Short mmCIF file of C-alpha atoms in Angstrom, two decimals:
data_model
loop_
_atom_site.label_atom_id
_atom_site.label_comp_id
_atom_site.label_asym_id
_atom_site.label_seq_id
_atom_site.Cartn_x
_atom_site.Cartn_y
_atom_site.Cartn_z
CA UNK N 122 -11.20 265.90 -96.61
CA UNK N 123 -12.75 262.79 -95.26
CA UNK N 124 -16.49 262.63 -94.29
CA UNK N 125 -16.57 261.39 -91.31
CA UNK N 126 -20.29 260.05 -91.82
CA UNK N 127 -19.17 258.28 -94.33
CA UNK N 128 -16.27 256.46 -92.68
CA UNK N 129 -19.28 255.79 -89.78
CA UNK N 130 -21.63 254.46 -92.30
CA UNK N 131 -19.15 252.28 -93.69
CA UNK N 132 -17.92 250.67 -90.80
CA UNK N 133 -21.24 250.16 -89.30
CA UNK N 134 -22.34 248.62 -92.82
CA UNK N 135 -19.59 246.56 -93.63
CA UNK N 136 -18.83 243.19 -92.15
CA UNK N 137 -15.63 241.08 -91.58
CA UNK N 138 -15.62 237.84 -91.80
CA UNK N 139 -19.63 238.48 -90.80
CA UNK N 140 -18.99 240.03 -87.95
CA UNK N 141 -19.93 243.64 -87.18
CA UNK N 142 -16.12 245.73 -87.33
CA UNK N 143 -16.08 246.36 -84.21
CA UNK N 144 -16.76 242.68 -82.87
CA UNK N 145 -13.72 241.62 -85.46
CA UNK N 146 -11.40 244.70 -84.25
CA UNK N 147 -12.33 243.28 -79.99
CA UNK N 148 -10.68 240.36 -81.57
CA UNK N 149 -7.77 242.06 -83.50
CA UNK N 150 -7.29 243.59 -80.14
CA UNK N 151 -6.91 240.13 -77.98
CA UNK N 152 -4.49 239.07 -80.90
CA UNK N 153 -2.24 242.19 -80.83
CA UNK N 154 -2.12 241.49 -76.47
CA UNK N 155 -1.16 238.19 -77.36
CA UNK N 156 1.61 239.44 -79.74
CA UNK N 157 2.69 242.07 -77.53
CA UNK N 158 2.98 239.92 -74.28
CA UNK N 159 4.75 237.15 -76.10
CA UNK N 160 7.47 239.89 -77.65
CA UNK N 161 7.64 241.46 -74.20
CA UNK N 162 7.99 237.97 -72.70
CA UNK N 163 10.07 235.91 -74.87
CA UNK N 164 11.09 233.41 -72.09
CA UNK N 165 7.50 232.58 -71.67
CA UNK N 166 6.42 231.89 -75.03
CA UNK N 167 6.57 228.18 -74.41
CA UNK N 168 3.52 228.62 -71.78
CA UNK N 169 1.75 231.42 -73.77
CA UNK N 170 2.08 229.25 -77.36
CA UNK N 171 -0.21 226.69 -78.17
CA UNK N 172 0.80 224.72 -80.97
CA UNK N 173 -2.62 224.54 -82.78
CA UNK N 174 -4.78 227.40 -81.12
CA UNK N 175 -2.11 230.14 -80.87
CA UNK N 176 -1.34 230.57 -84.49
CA UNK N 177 -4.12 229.56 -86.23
CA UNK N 178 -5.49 232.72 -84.29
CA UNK N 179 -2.40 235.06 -85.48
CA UNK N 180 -3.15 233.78 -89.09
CA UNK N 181 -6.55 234.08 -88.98
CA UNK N 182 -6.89 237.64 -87.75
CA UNK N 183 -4.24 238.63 -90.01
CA UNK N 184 -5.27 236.71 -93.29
CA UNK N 185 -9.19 238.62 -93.05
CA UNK N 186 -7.83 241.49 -91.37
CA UNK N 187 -5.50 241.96 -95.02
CA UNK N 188 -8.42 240.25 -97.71
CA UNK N 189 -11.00 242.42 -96.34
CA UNK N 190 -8.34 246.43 -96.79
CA UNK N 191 -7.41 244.80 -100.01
CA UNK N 192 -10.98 244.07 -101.21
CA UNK N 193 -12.51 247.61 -100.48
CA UNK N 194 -9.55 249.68 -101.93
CA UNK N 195 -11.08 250.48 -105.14
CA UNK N 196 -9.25 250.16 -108.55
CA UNK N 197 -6.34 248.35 -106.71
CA UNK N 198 -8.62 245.65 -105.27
CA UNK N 199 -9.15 244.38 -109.18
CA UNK N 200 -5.51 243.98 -108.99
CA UNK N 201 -5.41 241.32 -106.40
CA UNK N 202 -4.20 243.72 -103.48
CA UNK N 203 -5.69 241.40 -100.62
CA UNK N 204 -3.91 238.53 -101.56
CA UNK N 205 -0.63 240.75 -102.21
CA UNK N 206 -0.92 241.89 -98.29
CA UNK N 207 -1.59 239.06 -97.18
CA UNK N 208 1.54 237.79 -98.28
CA UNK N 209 3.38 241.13 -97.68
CA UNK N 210 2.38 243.07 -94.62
CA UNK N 211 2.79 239.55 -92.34
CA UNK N 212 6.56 239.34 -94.18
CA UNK N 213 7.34 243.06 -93.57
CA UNK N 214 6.08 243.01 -89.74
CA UNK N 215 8.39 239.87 -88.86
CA UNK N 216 11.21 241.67 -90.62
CA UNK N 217 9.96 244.82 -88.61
CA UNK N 218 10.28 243.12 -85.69
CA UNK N 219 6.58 244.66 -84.57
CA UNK N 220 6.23 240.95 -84.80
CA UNK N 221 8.25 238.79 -82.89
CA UNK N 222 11.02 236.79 -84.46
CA UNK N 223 10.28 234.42 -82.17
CA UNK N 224 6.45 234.27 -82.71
CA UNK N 225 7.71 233.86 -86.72
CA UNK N 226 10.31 230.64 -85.89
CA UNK N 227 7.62 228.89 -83.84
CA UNK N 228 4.68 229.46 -86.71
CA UNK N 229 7.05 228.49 -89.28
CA UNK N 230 8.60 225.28 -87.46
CA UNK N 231 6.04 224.08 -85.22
CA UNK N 232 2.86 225.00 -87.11
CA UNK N 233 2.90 226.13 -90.86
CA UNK N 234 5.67 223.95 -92.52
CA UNK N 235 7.09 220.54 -91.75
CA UNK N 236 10.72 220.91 -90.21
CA UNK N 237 13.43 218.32 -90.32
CA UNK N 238 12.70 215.04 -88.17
CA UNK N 239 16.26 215.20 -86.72
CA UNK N 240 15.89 218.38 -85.31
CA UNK N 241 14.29 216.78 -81.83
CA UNK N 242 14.27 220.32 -80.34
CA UNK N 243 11.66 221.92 -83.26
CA UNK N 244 10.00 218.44 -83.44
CA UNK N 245 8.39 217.73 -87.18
CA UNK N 246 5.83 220.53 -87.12
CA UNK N 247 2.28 220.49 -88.26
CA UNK N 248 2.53 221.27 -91.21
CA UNK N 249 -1.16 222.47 -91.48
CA UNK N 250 -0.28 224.25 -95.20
CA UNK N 251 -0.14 221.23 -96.91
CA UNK N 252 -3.17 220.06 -94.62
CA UNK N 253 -5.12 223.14 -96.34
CA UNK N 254 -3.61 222.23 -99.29
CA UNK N 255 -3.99 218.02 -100.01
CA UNK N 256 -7.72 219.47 -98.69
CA UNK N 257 -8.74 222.12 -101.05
CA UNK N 258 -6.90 220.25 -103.91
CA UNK N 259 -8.96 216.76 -103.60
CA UNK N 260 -12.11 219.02 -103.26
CA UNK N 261 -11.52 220.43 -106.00
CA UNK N 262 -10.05 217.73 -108.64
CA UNK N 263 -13.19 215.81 -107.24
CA UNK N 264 -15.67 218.54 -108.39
CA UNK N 265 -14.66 219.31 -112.06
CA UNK N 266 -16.18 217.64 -114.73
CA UNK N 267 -15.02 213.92 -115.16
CA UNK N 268 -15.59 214.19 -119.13
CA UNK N 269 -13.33 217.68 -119.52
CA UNK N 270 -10.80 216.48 -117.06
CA UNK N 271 -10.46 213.26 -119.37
CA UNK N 272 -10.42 215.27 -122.60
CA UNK N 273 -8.16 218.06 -121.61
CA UNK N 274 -5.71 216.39 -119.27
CA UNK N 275 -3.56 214.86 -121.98
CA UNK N 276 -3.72 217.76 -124.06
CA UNK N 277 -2.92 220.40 -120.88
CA UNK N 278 -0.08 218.72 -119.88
CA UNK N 279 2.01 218.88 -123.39
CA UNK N 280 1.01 222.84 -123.58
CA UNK N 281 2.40 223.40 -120.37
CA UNK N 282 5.43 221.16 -121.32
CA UNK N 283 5.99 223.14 -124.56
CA UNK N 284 5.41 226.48 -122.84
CA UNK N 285 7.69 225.92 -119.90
CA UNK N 286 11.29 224.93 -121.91
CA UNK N 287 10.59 227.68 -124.43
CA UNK N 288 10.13 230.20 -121.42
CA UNK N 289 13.61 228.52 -119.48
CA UNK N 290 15.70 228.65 -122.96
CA UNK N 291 14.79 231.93 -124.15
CA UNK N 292 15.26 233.43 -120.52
CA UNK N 293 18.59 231.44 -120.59
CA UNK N 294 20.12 233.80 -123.80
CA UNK N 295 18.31 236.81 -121.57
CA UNK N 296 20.66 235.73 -118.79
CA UNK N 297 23.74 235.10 -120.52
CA UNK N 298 22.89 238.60 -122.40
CA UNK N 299 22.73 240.49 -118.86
CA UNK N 300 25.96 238.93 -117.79
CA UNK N 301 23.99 236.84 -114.70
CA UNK N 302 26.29 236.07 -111.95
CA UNK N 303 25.36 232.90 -110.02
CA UNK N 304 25.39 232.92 -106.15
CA UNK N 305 28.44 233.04 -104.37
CA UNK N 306 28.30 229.70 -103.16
CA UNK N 307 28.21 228.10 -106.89
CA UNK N 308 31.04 230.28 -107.99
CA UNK N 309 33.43 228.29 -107.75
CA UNK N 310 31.54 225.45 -110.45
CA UNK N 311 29.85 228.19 -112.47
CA UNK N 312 29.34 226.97 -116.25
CA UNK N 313 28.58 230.14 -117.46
CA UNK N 314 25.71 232.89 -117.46
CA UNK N 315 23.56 230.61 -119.46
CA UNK N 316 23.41 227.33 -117.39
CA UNK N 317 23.65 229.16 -114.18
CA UNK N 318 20.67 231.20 -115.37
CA UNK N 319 18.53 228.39 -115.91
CA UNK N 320 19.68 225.78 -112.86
CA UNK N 321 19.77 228.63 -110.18
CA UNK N 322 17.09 231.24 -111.29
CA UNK N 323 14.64 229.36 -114.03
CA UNK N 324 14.40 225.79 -113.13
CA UNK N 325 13.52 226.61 -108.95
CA UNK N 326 10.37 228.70 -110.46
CA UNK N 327 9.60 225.52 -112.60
CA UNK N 328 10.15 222.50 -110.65
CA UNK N 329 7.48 221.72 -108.65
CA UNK N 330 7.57 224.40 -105.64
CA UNK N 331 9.31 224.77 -102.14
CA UNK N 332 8.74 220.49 -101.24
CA UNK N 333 9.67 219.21 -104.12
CA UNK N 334 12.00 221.18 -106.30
CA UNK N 335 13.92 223.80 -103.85
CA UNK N 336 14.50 221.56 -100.79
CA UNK N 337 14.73 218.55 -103.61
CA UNK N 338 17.94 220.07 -104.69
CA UNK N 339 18.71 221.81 -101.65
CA UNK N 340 19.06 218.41 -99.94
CA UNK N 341 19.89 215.96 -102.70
CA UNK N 342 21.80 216.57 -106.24
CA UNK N 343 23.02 220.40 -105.51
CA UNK N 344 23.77 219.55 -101.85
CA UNK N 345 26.16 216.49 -103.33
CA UNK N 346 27.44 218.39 -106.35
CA UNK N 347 28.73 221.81 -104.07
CA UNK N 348 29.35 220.27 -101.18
CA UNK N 349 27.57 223.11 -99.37
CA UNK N 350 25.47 224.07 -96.78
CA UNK N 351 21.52 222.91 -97.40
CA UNK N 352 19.83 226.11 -95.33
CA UNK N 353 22.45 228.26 -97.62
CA UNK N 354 21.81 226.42 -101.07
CA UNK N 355 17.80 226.68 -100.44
CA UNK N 356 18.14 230.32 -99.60
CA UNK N 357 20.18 230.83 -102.90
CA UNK N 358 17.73 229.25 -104.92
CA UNK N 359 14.35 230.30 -103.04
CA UNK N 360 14.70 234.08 -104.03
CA UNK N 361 13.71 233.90 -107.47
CA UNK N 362 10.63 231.88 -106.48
CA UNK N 363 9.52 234.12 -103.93
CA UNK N 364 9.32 237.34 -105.77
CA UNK N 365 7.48 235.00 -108.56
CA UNK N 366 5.11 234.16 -105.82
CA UNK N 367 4.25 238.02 -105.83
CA UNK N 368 4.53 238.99 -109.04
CA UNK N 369 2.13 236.08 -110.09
CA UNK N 370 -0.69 237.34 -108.61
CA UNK N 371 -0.49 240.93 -109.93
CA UNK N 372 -0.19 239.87 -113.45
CA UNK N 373 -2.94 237.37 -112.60
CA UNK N 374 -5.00 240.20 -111.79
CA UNK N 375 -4.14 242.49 -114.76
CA UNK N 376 -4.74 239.64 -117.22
CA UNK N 377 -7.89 239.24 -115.76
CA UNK N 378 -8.85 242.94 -116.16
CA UNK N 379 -7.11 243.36 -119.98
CA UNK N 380 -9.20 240.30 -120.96
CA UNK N 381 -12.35 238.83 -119.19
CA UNK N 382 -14.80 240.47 -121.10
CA UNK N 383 -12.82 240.04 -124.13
CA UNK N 384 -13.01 236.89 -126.87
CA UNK N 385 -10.29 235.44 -125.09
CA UNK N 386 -11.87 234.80 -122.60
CA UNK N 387 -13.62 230.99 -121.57
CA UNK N 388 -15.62 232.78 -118.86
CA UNK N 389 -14.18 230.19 -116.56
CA UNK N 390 -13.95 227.26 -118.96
CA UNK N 391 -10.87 226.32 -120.11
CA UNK N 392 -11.55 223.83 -123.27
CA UNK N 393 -13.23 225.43 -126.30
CA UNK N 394 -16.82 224.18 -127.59
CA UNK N 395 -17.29 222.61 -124.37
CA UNK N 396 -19.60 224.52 -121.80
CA UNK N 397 -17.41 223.92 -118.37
CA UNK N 398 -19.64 223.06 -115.24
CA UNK N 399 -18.77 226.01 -112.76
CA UNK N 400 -17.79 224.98 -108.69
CA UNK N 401 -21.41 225.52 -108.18
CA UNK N 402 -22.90 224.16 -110.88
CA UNK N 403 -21.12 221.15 -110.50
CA UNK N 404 -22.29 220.66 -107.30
CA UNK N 405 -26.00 220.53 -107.73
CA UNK N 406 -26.13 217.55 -106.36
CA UNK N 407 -24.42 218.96 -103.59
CA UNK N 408 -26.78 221.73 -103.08
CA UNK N 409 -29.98 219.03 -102.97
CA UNK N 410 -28.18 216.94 -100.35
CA UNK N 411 -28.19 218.85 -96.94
CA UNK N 412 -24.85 219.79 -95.98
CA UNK N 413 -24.92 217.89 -92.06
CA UNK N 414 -21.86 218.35 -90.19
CA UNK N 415 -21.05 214.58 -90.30
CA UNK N 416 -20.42 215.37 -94.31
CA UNK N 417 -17.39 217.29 -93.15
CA UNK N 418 -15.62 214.59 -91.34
CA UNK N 419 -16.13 211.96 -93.95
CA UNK N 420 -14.79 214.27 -96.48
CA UNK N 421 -11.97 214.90 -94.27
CA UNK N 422 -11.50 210.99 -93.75
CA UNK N 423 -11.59 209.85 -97.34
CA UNK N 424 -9.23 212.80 -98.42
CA UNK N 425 -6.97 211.69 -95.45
CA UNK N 426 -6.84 208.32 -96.80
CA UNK N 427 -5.54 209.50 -99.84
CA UNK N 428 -3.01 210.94 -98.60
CA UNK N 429 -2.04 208.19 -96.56
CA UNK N 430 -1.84 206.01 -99.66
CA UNK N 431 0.25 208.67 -101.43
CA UNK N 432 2.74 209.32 -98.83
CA UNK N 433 3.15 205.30 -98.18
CA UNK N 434 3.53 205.38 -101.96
CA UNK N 435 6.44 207.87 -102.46
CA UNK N 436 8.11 206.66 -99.33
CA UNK N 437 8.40 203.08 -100.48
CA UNK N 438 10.04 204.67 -103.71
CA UNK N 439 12.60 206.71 -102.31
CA UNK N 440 14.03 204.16 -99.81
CA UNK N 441 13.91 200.85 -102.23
CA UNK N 442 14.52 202.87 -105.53
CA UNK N 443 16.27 205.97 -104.25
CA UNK N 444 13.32 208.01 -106.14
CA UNK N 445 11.47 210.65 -103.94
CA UNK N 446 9.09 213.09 -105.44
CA UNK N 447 6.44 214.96 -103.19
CA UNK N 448 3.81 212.74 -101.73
CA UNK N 449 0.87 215.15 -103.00
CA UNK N 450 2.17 213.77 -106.76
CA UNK N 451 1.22 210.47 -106.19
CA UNK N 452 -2.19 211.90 -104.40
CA UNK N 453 -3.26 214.16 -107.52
CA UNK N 454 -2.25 211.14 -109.42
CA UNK N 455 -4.94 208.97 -107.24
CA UNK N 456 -7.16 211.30 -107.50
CA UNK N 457 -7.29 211.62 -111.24
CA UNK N 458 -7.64 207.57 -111.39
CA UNK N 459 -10.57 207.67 -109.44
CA UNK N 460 -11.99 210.43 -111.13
CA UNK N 461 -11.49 209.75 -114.41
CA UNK N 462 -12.67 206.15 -114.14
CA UNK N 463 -15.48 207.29 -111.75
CA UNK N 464 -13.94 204.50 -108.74
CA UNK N 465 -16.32 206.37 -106.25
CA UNK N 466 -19.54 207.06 -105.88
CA UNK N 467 -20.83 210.28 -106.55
CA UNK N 468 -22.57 210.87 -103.17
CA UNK N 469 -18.79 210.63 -101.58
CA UNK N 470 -17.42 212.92 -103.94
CA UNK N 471 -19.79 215.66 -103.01
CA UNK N 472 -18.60 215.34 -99.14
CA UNK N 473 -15.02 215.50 -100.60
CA UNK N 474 -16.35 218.64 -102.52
CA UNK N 475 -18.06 220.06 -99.60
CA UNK N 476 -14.99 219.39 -97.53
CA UNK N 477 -12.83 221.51 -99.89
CA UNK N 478 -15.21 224.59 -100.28
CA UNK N 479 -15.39 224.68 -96.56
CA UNK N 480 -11.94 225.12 -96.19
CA UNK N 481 -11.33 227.01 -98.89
CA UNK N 482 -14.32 229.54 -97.74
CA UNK N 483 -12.92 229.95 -93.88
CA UNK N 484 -8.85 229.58 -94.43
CA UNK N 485 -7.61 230.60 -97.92
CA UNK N 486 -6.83 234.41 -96.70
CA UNK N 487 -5.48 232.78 -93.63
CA UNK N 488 -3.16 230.49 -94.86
CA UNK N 489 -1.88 233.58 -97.61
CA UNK N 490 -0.88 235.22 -94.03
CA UNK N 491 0.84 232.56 -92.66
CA UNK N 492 2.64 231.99 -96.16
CA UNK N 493 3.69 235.96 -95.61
CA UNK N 494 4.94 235.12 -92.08
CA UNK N 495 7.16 232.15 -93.32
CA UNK N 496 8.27 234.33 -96.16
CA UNK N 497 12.04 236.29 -95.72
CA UNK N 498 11.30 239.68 -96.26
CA UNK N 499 15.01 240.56 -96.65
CA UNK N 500 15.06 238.06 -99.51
CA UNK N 501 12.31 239.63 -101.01
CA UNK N 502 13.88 242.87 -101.04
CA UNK N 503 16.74 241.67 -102.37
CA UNK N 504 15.59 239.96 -105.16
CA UNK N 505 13.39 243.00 -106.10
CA UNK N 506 16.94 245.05 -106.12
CA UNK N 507 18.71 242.44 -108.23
CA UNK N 508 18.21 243.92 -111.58
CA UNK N 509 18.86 240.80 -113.25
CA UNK N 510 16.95 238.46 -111.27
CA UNK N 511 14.27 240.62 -111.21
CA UNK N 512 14.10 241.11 -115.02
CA UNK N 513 14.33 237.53 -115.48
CA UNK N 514 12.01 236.11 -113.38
CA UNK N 515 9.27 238.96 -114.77
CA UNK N 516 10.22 238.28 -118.27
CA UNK N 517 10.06 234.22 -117.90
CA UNK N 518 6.07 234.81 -116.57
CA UNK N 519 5.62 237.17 -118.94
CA UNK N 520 6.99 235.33 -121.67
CA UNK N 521 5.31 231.47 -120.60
CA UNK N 522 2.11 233.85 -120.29
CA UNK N 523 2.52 234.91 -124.24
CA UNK N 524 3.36 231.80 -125.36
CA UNK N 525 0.77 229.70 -123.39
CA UNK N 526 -1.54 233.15 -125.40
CA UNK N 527 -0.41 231.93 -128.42
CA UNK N 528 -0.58 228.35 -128.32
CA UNK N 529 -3.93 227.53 -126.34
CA UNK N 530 -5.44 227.87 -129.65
CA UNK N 531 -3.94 224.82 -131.13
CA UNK N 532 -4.91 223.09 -128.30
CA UNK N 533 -8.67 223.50 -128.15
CA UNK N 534 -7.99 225.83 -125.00
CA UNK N 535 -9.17 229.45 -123.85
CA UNK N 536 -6.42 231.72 -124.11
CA UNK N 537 -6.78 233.62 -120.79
CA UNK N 538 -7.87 230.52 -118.58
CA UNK N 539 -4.99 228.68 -120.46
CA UNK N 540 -2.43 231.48 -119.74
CA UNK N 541 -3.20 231.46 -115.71
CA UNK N 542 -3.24 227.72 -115.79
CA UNK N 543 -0.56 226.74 -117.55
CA UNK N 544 1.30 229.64 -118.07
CA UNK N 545 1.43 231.19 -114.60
CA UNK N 546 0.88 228.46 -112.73
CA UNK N 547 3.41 226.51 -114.19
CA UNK N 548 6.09 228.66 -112.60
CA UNK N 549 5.43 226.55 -109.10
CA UNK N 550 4.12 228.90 -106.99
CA UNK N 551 2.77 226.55 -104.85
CA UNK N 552 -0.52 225.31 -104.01
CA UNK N 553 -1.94 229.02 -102.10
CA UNK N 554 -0.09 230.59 -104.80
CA UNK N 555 -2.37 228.86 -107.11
CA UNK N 556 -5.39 229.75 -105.11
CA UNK N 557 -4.79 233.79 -104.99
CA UNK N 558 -4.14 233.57 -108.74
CA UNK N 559 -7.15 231.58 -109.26
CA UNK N 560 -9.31 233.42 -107.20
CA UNK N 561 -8.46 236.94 -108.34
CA UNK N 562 -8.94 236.27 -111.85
CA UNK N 563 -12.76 234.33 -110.44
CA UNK N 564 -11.51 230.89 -111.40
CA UNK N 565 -11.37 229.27 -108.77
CA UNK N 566 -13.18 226.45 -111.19
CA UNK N 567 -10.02 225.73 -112.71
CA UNK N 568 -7.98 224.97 -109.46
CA UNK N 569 -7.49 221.30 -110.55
CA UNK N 570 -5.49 222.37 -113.72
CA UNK N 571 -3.49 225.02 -112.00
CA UNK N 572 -2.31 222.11 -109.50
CA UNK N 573 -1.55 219.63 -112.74
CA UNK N 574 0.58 222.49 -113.83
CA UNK N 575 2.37 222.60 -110.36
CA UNK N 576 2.29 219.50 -109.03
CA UNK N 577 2.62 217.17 -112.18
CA UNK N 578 4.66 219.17 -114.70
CA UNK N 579 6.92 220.11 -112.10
CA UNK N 580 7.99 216.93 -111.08
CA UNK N 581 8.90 216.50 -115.23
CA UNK N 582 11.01 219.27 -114.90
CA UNK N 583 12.54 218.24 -111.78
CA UNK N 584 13.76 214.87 -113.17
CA UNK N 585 14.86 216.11 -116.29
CA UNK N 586 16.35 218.93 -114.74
CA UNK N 587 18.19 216.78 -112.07
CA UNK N 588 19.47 214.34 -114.79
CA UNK N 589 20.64 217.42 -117.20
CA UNK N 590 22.29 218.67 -114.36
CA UNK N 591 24.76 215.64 -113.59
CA UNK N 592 25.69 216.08 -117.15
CA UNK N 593 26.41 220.28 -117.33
CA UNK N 594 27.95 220.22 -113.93
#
């Protein structure tokens, strides 16, 4: 039976966000009358929707709302259950319908994600997740080490390499043994349980995410090849990547339990003999300078630059050399340069740093909600009742985890920080996919890596996937 003084004590103890529970559920309760009013009154949504205010409340107040049941459910919390309903309860109360479908279109297309430019009537969107996401990513590939990121770098990137085609070929012979049968709409050009299983199940988990690889193919070499729909041809290939998305996390968070206090375990550094400089260690410096508010702005201006630069970058590529990749490549890439070769000075990289652990402190939870509210539900549940996608998805993590295990060794690496980095990771879960796996397993330190493995290796696989696949096909 429940003790009620206990339930009292803990709610009157415990704090959300830093507010006292009942301040945070006056809150929950203003959200939930916006919700309500806005289902009730779907012809008014235009007047009761503001594109910046209105959902960046909804995320927020569902994001800590989730973190902070997931956090104080014991046993399960070790297990990374905040992130996991952060991503899930959002998903299943769109598909629900206790949240409005229409709430959900408007999030998605004029807030979270960046919609087509010729669709005048959704205009281009925000797009605030990659905002959070070019954000927390220069913060953080500014902050680690400049001697380990110059040592490991060039050895990270071949394990990763190595461990990525042995998980896709030996999943291939796993398809072919279980018979796979490709998506309807690539029926008609199948080549056979083998290639389908790796070009429509194993290389969307490995080519760079949702930017690059699935709407890469969606809109460019599958789109030409099948002659097909590109909203159909994503949702095809996005299935497999968003069950990975889940299942990620949870053996994230089971690695971290089977092996943290083990001997293969860095303790948060990945390279071997080297003692890594933790987030806050590294930022020492940071600490002695007073954070002032302007420190946040110039942050936010330099890694705006950045970006700038990138995107200018990629688009001059695709439309003189027909050769697109996603913009945030060519920004990780700048941001290594200057890193490695120390092109700023340190005093701005702190306010880049500082920039990054604000917004990783106030929105990562948040922006896990709003990926659950983009997130098809249905497609989840369908994937989950695939038997053969879901064994092959779960046994390509599991295996790139085991052989990422095995290999780190040779490489001067950790085996559990190398496993989450380049094993898991490497399965392009995106860039808040890389966060909740970071975080749960406490290593948040090796963020950087975990984005090399997405955002670097990806592209690789995307090209070589692209050019293997004019050849199969």
């Amino acid at each position: 039976m429940v003790n009620k003084n206990k339930v009292i004590k803990f709610f009157k103890e415990k704090r959300i966000f830093g507010f006292q529970t009942y301040v945070f559920f006056l809150f929950a309760l203003m959200g939930i009358l916006n919700i309500f009013y806005i289902t009730q009154n779907p012809s008014l949504i235009k007047s009761l929707w503001h594109p910046l205010i209105t959902p960046l409340f909804i995320m927020m107040l569902l994001g800590i709302f989730c973190d902070f049941v997931g956090k104080n459910i014991p046993i399960l919390n070790k297990f990374g259950l905040g992130f996991l309903l952060c991503i899930l309860l959002p998903s299943f109360l769109v598909y629900k319908k206790i949240i409005s479908p229409d709430i959900a279109y408007y999030f998605d297309k004029l807030f979270f994600n960046k919609t087509s430019v010729s669709n005048s009537n959704d205009g281009i969107g925000i797009n605030f997740s990659q905002f959070f996401i070019t954000i927390v990513i220069s913060g953080s590939i500014l902050s680690v080490d400049r001697d380990l990121l110059k040592r490991s770098i060039f050895k990270f990137i071949p394990l990763t390499l190595i461990s990525v085609f042995l998980s896709i070929l030996i999943t291939g012979f796993l398809g072919k043994l279980l018979s796979y049968q490709c998506p309807d709409i690539f029926k008609d050009k199948s080549k056979g349980s083998f290639f389908d299983s790796i070009f429509f199940v194993l290389v969307p988990l490995t080519n760079g995410g949702t930017n690059l690889g699935i709407n890469g193919f969606a809109n460019g070499i599958y789109l030409d090849f099948f002659k097909k729909d590109a909203s159909s041809i994503r949702t095809a290939i996005l299935a497999p990547l968003v069950l990975a998305r889940v299942l990620s996390i949870f053996l994230s968070g089971i690695l971290f339990v089977m092996f943290d206090k083990t001997i293969f375990s860095g303790k948060g550094s990945l390279e071997k003999k080297q003692k890594q400089m933790s987030f806050s260690d590294n930022n020492k410096n940071a600490k002695k300078s007073i954070l002032e508010y302007q420190n946040i702005g110039m942050g936010m201006l330099i890694i705006f630059a950045f970006y700038s630069v990138g995107n200018v970058i990629n688009t001059f590529f695709a439309s003189k050399f027909s050769f697109k990749l996603d913009a945030m490549v060519y920004v990780i890439l700048l941001l290594l340069i200057v890193k490695i070769f120390h092109l700023m000075s340190d005093k701005n990289q702190i306010f880049v740093s500082q920039t990054g652990q604000f917004m990783m402190t106030n929105f990562t939870a948040p922006v896990l909600a709003g990926l659950g509210l983009t997130t098809n539900f249905s497609e989840l549940i369908k994937c989950i009742t695939n038997r053969n996608i879901l064994l092959m998805v779960s046994f390509s993590l599991i295996l790139v985890v085991l052989i990422t295990f095995l290999l780190s060794s040779f490489f001067g690496f950790y085996p559990l920080e190398a496993a989450l980095t380049a094993g898991i990771c490497s399965h392009s879960i995106g860039g808040t996919g890389n966060i909740g796996v970071m975080a749960i397993s406490n290593r948040m330190d090796l963020l950087p890596f975990a984005t090399i493995a997405t955002r670097v290796v990806g592209p690789i696989i995307f090209s070589l996937a692209s050019i293997s696949f004019s050849y199969i096909y």
